[in-house]
Short mmCIF file of C-alpha atoms in Angstrom, two decimals:
data_model
loop_
_atom_site.label_atom_id
_atom_site.label_comp_id
_atom_site.label_asym_id
_atom_site.label_seq_id
_atom_site.Cartn_x
_atom_site.Cartn_y
_atom_site.Cartn_z
CA MET A 4 47.29 75.71 141.14
CA LEU A 5 49.35 78.06 143.33
CA SER A 6 47.91 79.31 146.58
CA PRO A 7 47.82 83.13 147.09
CA PRO A 8 50.90 83.17 149.45
CA SER A 9 52.92 81.00 147.05
CA ALA A 10 51.95 83.15 144.09
CA HIS A 11 52.94 86.29 146.01
CA LYS A 12 56.35 84.83 146.92
CA LEU A 13 56.89 83.81 143.31
CA SER A 14 56.12 87.35 142.14
CA GLU A 15 58.57 88.74 144.71
CA LYS A 16 61.32 86.39 143.51
CA PHE A 17 60.61 87.38 139.90
CA ALA A 18 60.81 91.07 140.80
CA VAL A 19 64.12 90.65 142.66
CA ASN A 20 65.85 88.38 140.16
CA ILE A 21 64.54 89.77 136.88
CA VAL A 22 63.34 93.31 137.39
CA GLY A 23 65.78 94.16 140.16
CA HIS A 24 63.31 95.57 142.68
CA ASP A 25 62.52 94.33 146.16
CA VAL A 26 58.83 94.43 146.89
CA ALA A 27 58.97 92.20 149.95
CA SER A 28 59.32 95.14 152.31
CA SER A 29 56.26 96.87 150.89
CA ARG A 30 53.58 94.44 149.99
CA VAL A 31 50.94 95.72 147.63
CA PRO A 32 47.49 95.43 149.20
CA THR A 33 45.23 93.35 147.02
CA PRO A 34 41.50 93.77 147.64
CA ASN A 35 39.33 90.72 147.28
CA ILE A 36 37.45 91.52 144.10
CA PRO A 37 34.71 88.94 143.59
CA PRO A 38 35.22 86.92 140.41
CA PRO A 39 32.49 86.61 137.80
CA PRO A 40 29.59 84.66 139.25
CA PRO A 41 30.25 80.93 138.95
CA VAL A 42 26.53 80.38 138.43
CA ARG A 43 26.95 81.82 134.95
CA TYR A 44 29.57 79.23 134.08
CA HIS A 45 27.20 76.59 135.39
CA THR A 46 24.51 78.17 133.22
CA CYS A 47 26.64 77.76 130.10
CA THR A 48 27.22 74.13 131.00
CA SER A 49 23.50 73.60 131.48
CA LEU A 50 22.87 75.23 128.10
CA ASP A 51 25.12 72.64 126.49
CA LEU A 52 22.93 70.01 128.15
CA ASP A 53 19.84 71.79 126.82
CA ASP A 54 21.26 71.54 123.32
CA TYR A 55 21.95 67.85 123.92
CA PHE A 56 18.40 67.17 125.12
CA LEU A 57 16.87 69.28 122.33
CA THR A 58 18.82 67.30 119.73
CA LEU A 59 17.80 64.07 121.44
CA ALA A 60 14.11 65.01 121.60
CA ALA A 61 14.05 66.25 117.99
CA ARG A 62 15.67 63.08 116.65
CA ASN A 63 13.48 60.77 118.72
CA LEU A 64 10.24 62.53 117.84
CA ALA A 65 11.12 62.63 114.14
CA ARG A 66 12.03 58.94 114.16
CA LEU A 67 8.79 58.02 115.93
CA ILE A 68 6.74 59.94 113.38
CA TRP A 69 8.66 58.62 110.38
CA LEU A 70 8.78 54.95 111.40
CA HIS A 71 5.73 54.38 113.60
CA VAL A 72 3.02 56.46 111.95
CA VAL A 73 1.29 54.06 109.58
CA GLU A 74 0.93 55.15 105.96
CA ARG A 75 -2.48 54.02 104.72
CA ASP A 76 -2.28 52.54 101.25
CA ASP A 77 -5.69 52.34 99.59
CA PRO A 78 -5.55 51.10 95.96
CA GLU A 79 -8.88 52.76 95.25
CA HIS A 80 -7.65 56.09 96.60
CA PRO A 81 -3.91 56.41 95.82
CA GLU A 82 -3.96 60.03 96.91
CA TYR A 83 -4.38 58.89 100.52
CA ALA A 84 -0.88 57.41 100.60
CA LYS A 85 0.62 60.64 99.31
CA ARG A 86 -1.41 62.64 101.82
CA TYR A 87 -0.19 60.53 104.76
CA LEU A 88 3.40 60.74 103.55
CA LEU A 89 3.29 64.51 103.09
CA SER A 90 1.66 64.98 106.49
CA LYS A 91 4.49 63.05 108.13
CA ILE A 92 7.07 65.14 106.29
CA SER A 93 5.27 68.34 107.32
CA ALA A 94 5.27 67.30 110.98
CA ILE A 95 8.99 66.50 110.90
CA GLN A 96 9.66 69.80 109.13
CA LEU A 97 7.82 71.50 111.97
CA ILE A 98 10.36 70.05 114.42
CA ASN A 99 13.14 71.71 112.44
CA ALA A 100 11.14 74.95 112.36
CA PHE A 101 10.76 74.82 116.15
CA CYS A 102 14.54 74.73 116.62
CA ILE A 103 15.05 77.71 114.30
CA ALA A 104 12.17 79.65 115.88
CA LEU A 105 13.67 79.00 119.32
CA LYS A 106 17.00 80.38 118.12
CA ARG A 107 15.32 83.50 116.75
CA ARG A 108 13.33 84.04 119.94
CA LEU A 109 16.44 83.77 122.11
CA ARG A 110 18.06 86.39 119.89
CA PHE A 111 15.07 88.73 120.34
CA GLY A 112 13.82 88.12 116.81
CA PRO A 113 10.03 88.59 117.09
CA ALA A 114 9.26 88.35 113.37
CA VAL A 115 8.86 85.35 111.09
CA ASP A 116 10.22 86.97 107.93
CA TYR A 117 13.72 85.53 108.23
CA PRO A 118 15.52 83.65 105.44
CA ASP A 119 15.86 80.46 107.49
CA LEU A 120 12.36 80.56 108.99
CA ARG A 121 10.00 82.19 106.50
CA ASN A 122 9.31 79.19 104.27
CA LEU A 123 8.98 76.82 107.23
CA VAL A 124 6.11 78.69 108.89
CA VAL A 125 4.39 80.44 105.98
CA HIS A 126 1.57 77.88 106.12
CA LEU A 127 0.95 78.44 109.85
CA GLU A 128 -1.60 81.18 109.45
CA GLY A 129 -2.80 81.10 113.03
CA THR A 130 0.42 82.23 114.70
CA MET A 131 0.43 85.62 116.38
CA ALA A 132 3.82 86.64 114.96
CA SER A 133 2.68 86.04 111.37
CA ARG A 134 -0.21 88.50 111.86
CA ALA A 135 2.10 91.31 113.00
CA ASP A 136 3.61 93.94 110.72
CA GLN A 137 6.83 92.29 109.56
CA ASP A 138 8.37 95.52 108.26
CA ALA A 139 8.06 97.15 111.68
CA LEU A 140 9.80 94.19 113.31
CA LYS A 141 12.92 94.33 111.15
CA GLN A 142 16.15 95.42 112.81
CA GLN A 143 17.33 98.78 111.52
CA ASN A 144 20.93 99.27 110.43
CA PRO A 145 22.96 101.03 113.17
CA SER A 146 24.29 104.50 112.57
CA ALA A 147 27.97 105.24 111.96
CA MET A 148 28.45 106.43 115.55
CA LYS A 149 26.88 103.26 116.93
CA ARG A 150 29.08 101.07 114.73
CA PHE A 151 32.14 103.03 115.87
CA GLY A 152 31.15 102.63 119.52
CA ASN A 153 30.47 98.92 119.10
CA ASN A 154 33.88 98.41 117.52
CA LEU A 155 35.49 100.15 120.49
CA GLY A 156 33.53 98.00 122.92
CA VAL A 157 31.63 100.92 124.47
CA THR A 158 28.74 99.43 126.43
CA ILE A 159 26.38 102.39 126.10
CA ALA A 160 26.72 102.27 122.30
CA ALA A 161 25.17 98.82 122.09
CA SER A 162 21.57 98.71 120.92
CA ASN A 163 18.93 97.21 123.17
CA PRO A 164 17.80 93.99 121.44
CA ARG A 165 14.45 94.14 123.25
CA LYS A 166 13.60 97.48 121.65
CA LEU A 167 11.67 96.00 118.73
CA ILE A 168 9.55 93.85 121.03
CA LYS A 169 8.76 96.73 123.38
CA ARG A 170 7.81 99.10 120.57
CA SER A 171 5.55 96.65 118.80
CA THR A 172 1.85 97.34 119.19
CA ASP A 173 0.92 93.81 118.08
CA ASN A 174 0.66 90.75 120.25
CA LEU A 175 3.68 88.77 119.04
CA GLY A 176 2.84 85.64 120.99
CA ASN A 177 5.37 82.84 121.40
CA LEU A 178 6.12 81.21 118.05
CA PRO A 179 8.04 78.14 119.35
CA HIS A 180 5.27 77.42 121.85
CA GLU A 181 2.63 77.73 119.14
CA MET A 182 4.60 75.26 117.01
CA LEU A 183 4.49 72.76 119.86
CA SER A 184 0.72 73.20 119.88
CA HIS A 185 0.64 72.29 116.18
CA LEU A 186 2.81 69.23 116.83
CA THR A 187 0.54 68.16 119.67
CA ALA A 188 -2.50 68.57 117.44
CA TYR A 189 -0.89 66.35 114.81
CA LEU A 190 -0.07 63.64 117.35
CA GLU A 191 -3.56 63.82 118.81
CA SER A 192 -5.07 63.48 115.33
CA ILE A 193 -3.11 60.38 114.34
CA ILE A 194 -3.78 58.73 117.69
CA GLN A 195 -7.46 59.49 118.23
CA GLY A 196 -8.96 60.11 114.82
CA GLN A 197 -7.03 57.89 112.42
CA ASP A 198 -5.29 55.39 114.72
CA ALA A 199 -2.10 55.70 112.69
CA MET A 200 0.20 55.18 115.72
CA PRO A 201 -1.33 52.13 117.42
CA THR A 202 1.52 51.35 119.82
CA LEU A 203 0.88 52.88 123.25
CA CYS A 204 4.59 53.04 124.08
CA CYS A 205 5.30 55.12 120.98
CA GLN A 206 2.44 57.46 121.85
CA ASN A 207 3.87 58.08 125.31
CA LEU A 208 7.37 58.63 123.93
CA ALA A 209 6.10 61.11 121.35
CA PHE A 210 4.31 63.25 123.93
CA THR A 211 7.32 62.98 126.24
CA ASP A 212 9.56 64.40 123.51
CA VAL A 213 7.15 67.31 123.03
CA ARG A 214 7.25 67.95 126.78
CA ILE A 215 11.07 67.93 126.74
CA MET A 216 11.05 70.51 123.95
CA ALA A 217 8.64 72.67 125.98
CA ASP A 218 10.90 72.35 129.04
CA ILE A 219 13.92 73.47 127.03
CA LEU A 220 11.99 76.45 125.67
CA THR A 221 10.98 77.52 129.18
CA GLY A 222 14.47 76.99 130.62
CA CYS A 223 16.17 79.05 127.91
CA GLU A 224 13.62 81.84 128.33
CA ARG A 225 14.30 81.86 132.07
CA ILE A 226 18.03 82.33 131.48
CA LEU A 227 17.41 85.01 128.85
CA ASN A 228 15.02 87.00 131.03
CA THR A 229 17.12 86.81 134.20
CA PRO A 230 20.17 89.03 133.58
CA LEU A 231 22.64 90.17 136.21
CA PRO A 232 21.25 92.94 138.44
CA LEU A 233 22.21 96.37 137.15
CA ALA A 234 23.46 97.52 140.56
CA TYR A 235 25.74 94.48 140.76
CA SER A 236 27.25 95.16 137.34
CA ILE A 237 27.79 98.85 138.10
CA SER A 238 29.37 98.08 141.48
CA ILE A 239 31.80 95.55 140.03
CA SER A 240 32.74 97.95 137.22
CA GLN A 241 33.37 100.83 139.64
CA ILE A 242 35.45 98.74 142.03
CA THR A 243 37.51 97.37 139.16
CA TRP A 244 38.30 100.77 137.66
CA VAL A 245 39.09 102.37 141.03
CA TYR A 246 41.51 99.56 141.82
CA ILE A 247 43.24 99.90 138.44
CA MET A 248 43.51 103.69 138.83
CA VAL A 249 45.16 103.54 142.28
CA LEU A 250 47.37 100.56 141.40
CA PRO A 251 50.19 102.68 139.83
CA PHE A 252 50.51 104.78 143.01
CA GLN A 253 51.09 101.60 145.00
CA LEU A 254 53.77 100.29 142.63
CA VAL A 255 55.68 103.37 141.49
CA VAL A 256 57.78 103.75 144.66
CA LYS A 257 59.38 100.34 144.32
CA LEU A 258 59.04 99.51 140.63
CA GLY A 259 59.82 102.88 139.10
CA TRP A 260 59.38 103.05 135.36
CA THR A 261 58.38 99.38 135.21
CA THR A 262 55.13 100.43 136.87
CA ILE A 263 53.77 101.34 133.44
CA PRO A 264 54.01 97.89 131.80
CA ALA A 265 53.14 96.17 135.09
CA THR A 266 49.96 98.24 135.42
CA MET A 267 49.02 97.59 131.80
CA VAL A 268 49.36 93.83 132.24
CA ALA A 269 47.44 93.87 135.53
CA ALA A 270 44.67 96.03 134.04
CA TYR A 271 44.37 93.71 131.05
CA ILE A 272 43.96 90.67 133.30
CA ILE A 273 41.56 92.31 135.77
CA LEU A 274 39.36 93.88 133.09
CA GLY A 275 39.31 90.58 131.24
CA LEU A 276 37.99 88.81 134.31
CA ALA A 277 35.40 91.53 134.83
CA MET A 278 34.20 91.24 131.23
CA ILE A 279 33.72 87.48 131.40
CA SER A 280 30.49 87.79 133.36
CA GLN A 281 29.11 90.20 130.74
CA GLU A 282 30.06 87.85 127.92
CA VAL A 283 28.34 84.81 129.44
CA GLU A 284 25.33 86.76 130.71
CA ASN A 285 23.59 86.32 127.36
CA PRO A 286 25.08 83.30 125.53
CA PHE A 287 22.49 83.35 122.74
CA GLY A 288 23.91 86.19 120.63
CA ASN A 289 26.06 86.25 117.50
CA ASP A 290 29.42 86.91 119.14
CA VAL A 291 32.33 84.51 118.86
CA SER A 292 32.05 83.54 122.53
CA ASP A 293 28.32 82.77 122.28
CA LEU A 294 26.78 79.37 121.72
CA PRO A 295 26.93 78.15 118.08
CA MET A 296 23.15 78.02 117.75
CA ASP A 297 23.28 78.24 113.96
CA ALA A 298 25.42 75.10 113.88
CA TYR A 299 23.01 73.36 116.27
CA CYS A 300 20.03 74.10 114.02
CA THR A 301 21.93 73.09 110.89
CA GLU A 302 22.92 69.78 112.48
CA ILE A 303 19.37 68.97 113.56
CA GLY A 304 17.99 69.89 110.14
CA ALA A 305 20.57 67.69 108.41
CA ASP A 306 19.73 64.75 110.69
CA LEU A 307 16.03 65.06 109.89
CA ASP A 308 16.77 65.24 106.16
CA VAL A 309 18.83 62.05 106.36
CA LEU A 310 16.04 60.33 108.29
CA THR A 311 13.36 61.16 105.73
CA SER A 312 15.58 60.40 102.73
CA VAL A 313 14.89 56.65 102.95
CA PRO A 314 11.66 54.78 103.73
CA MET A 315 11.24 52.53 106.73
CA VAL A 316 13.73 49.67 106.53
CA GLU A 317 12.37 46.12 106.68
CA TYR A 318 14.37 44.06 109.13
CA LYS A 319 14.56 41.07 106.76
CA LYS A 320 16.55 43.11 104.29
CA PHE A 321 19.54 43.34 106.62
CA THR A 322 19.09 40.31 108.90
CA CYS A 323 18.69 37.89 105.98
CA SER A 324 21.22 39.58 103.72
CA PRO A 325 23.79 37.15 102.24
CA GLU A 326 26.50 39.60 103.34
CA ASN A 327 25.40 39.47 106.98
CA ARG A 328 28.00 37.87 109.27
CA PRO A 329 26.17 37.63 112.60
CA LEU A 330 29.03 36.04 114.59
CA TYR A 331 31.92 38.14 113.34
CA PRO A 332 34.79 38.26 114.38
CA LEU A 333 34.53 34.73 115.78
CA SER A 334 33.34 33.45 112.43
CA HIS A 335 33.27 34.86 108.91
CA GLY A 336 30.32 32.65 108.06
CA THR A 337 27.27 34.36 106.57
CA VAL A 338 23.76 34.09 107.93
CA THR A 339 22.94 31.56 105.19
CA GLU A 340 25.76 29.29 106.34
CA TRP A 341 24.78 29.57 109.99
CA GLU A 342 21.22 28.61 109.15
CA GLN A 343 22.63 25.17 108.28
CA ARG A 344 23.87 24.75 111.88
CA THR A 345 21.87 23.57 114.87
CA ILE A 346 20.64 25.82 117.67
CA GLU A 347 23.16 24.24 120.05
CA GLU A 348 26.04 25.02 117.70
CA ILE A 349 24.94 28.63 117.44
CA ARG A 350 24.71 28.96 121.23
CA THR A 351 28.10 27.31 121.65
CA ALA A 352 29.56 29.85 119.22
CA LEU A 353 28.00 32.69 121.21
CA ARG A 354 29.65 31.37 124.37
CA ALA A 355 32.91 31.08 122.48
CA LYS A 356 32.82 34.80 121.71
CA THR A 357 33.01 35.48 125.46
CA GLY A 358 35.64 32.79 126.08
CA ASN A 359 33.20 30.76 128.18
CA VAL A 360 33.83 27.43 126.41
CA SER A 361 36.04 24.41 126.91
CA ASN A 362 39.63 24.75 125.77
CA ASN A 363 39.30 21.68 123.56
CA ILE A 364 36.88 23.50 121.25
CA SER A 365 38.76 25.02 118.34
CA ILE A 366 37.84 28.29 116.72
CA ASP A 367 38.16 26.54 113.37
CA LYS A 368 35.02 24.63 114.24
CA PHE A 369 32.97 27.77 113.68
CA GLU A 370 34.56 28.76 110.38
#
C-alpha cells in the first residue's frame, strides 16, 4: 500500500506525463476526512461469527434431541412411540422456527403471519405476537414518490422500518426469546418428568446450546438498536459535500477543463467511502450488501431435515459391515478379515500406518 507522500508524488507524475499539467507547485490541500468507523467492519465480522455459532448451536441441539432423547416403545400402547417421535420432531422444528423468527425480528418484522414463519408457530398460542392484530402489522406498499426516491437513493425517502412497531398498541413481546422458553420447557420435561435424556453430559450440552442461541439473539439486538449517532452522520455528510463542492476551485487553475472529470472521479470515490458506513450500519436488511440471512435460515432448515430423515444409526451397522476397511490405505482387508488376526498384528499394522515399524516388515504382510 502506498504511503500518502508516495501516492501524491505518483499523482503529480501522472498529471505531468499524461495530462500535461504541473501540480507540484500548487499542492491541493487535502483535509483529513475520517473514514467510516472501523468498528462497523469489525461488527460485520462478528456477525459472521454469530451466524457460525448459531448454526453450530442449532445443529448440536437438534442432534442431541434426535439421538439422545429416548423413544419409549410400549407394545401395549403403540401410540406412545409415535407421541415421543412427534414431540422430538416438533422440538427440532422449533429450532428452525427460532432462526426464522430471529431473521424477521432483525428486519423489524413484528408479526407472525409470514409465509416462512406462519406454519411453524401457529401452534404456539401463548406468544405475544400471535395475539396482536396481524393485519395492522403488515408493511404497506410504498407510494410512487417513495419508490422513485428510493430508486434515486434519497435518504429521506426511505421508510422507517420501526414505524409498525411504534404504532402498534399491542404488546408484541419477543418471539425468538419466547421460542427459547418453549425449548427450555421441552428439555426440562424430558429430563425431570420422563427421564428421556438420562446422560448428564447431554443435558448440560443441550442447555448450553440454548444459552448460546440466547446470547446470539441479545448480541444481534444490541447491534440493531445501536445505530450511528445522528449528529455524527450529519457532520460527516456535510464535511464530505463541502469538500466536493470546493474541490473544483482548487483544481481549475492548474487542470483547466480536466477539472470536470477529475472532480467527478474524486466525488465518486469520496461519496462511496462515506456511504459505506451507512451500508454496514444495519447489515440485516434485504439489500445486496447485507448479510444473506435467508440463505442462513435455508441452510439450517435443510440440515435439520437431513438429520431427521433417518433414525438413529446403530454403530454395529457400519463398524461390522463387510465393506468396512478399518486400516485403509495400509490394507484393503475388510473388518471380517482383520477379525482373523491377533491383537498384536492389528497393533503392528496401526504402527505401520505411521511408519513406526521395522524396515524388515513388508506392507504385503497386512494385505
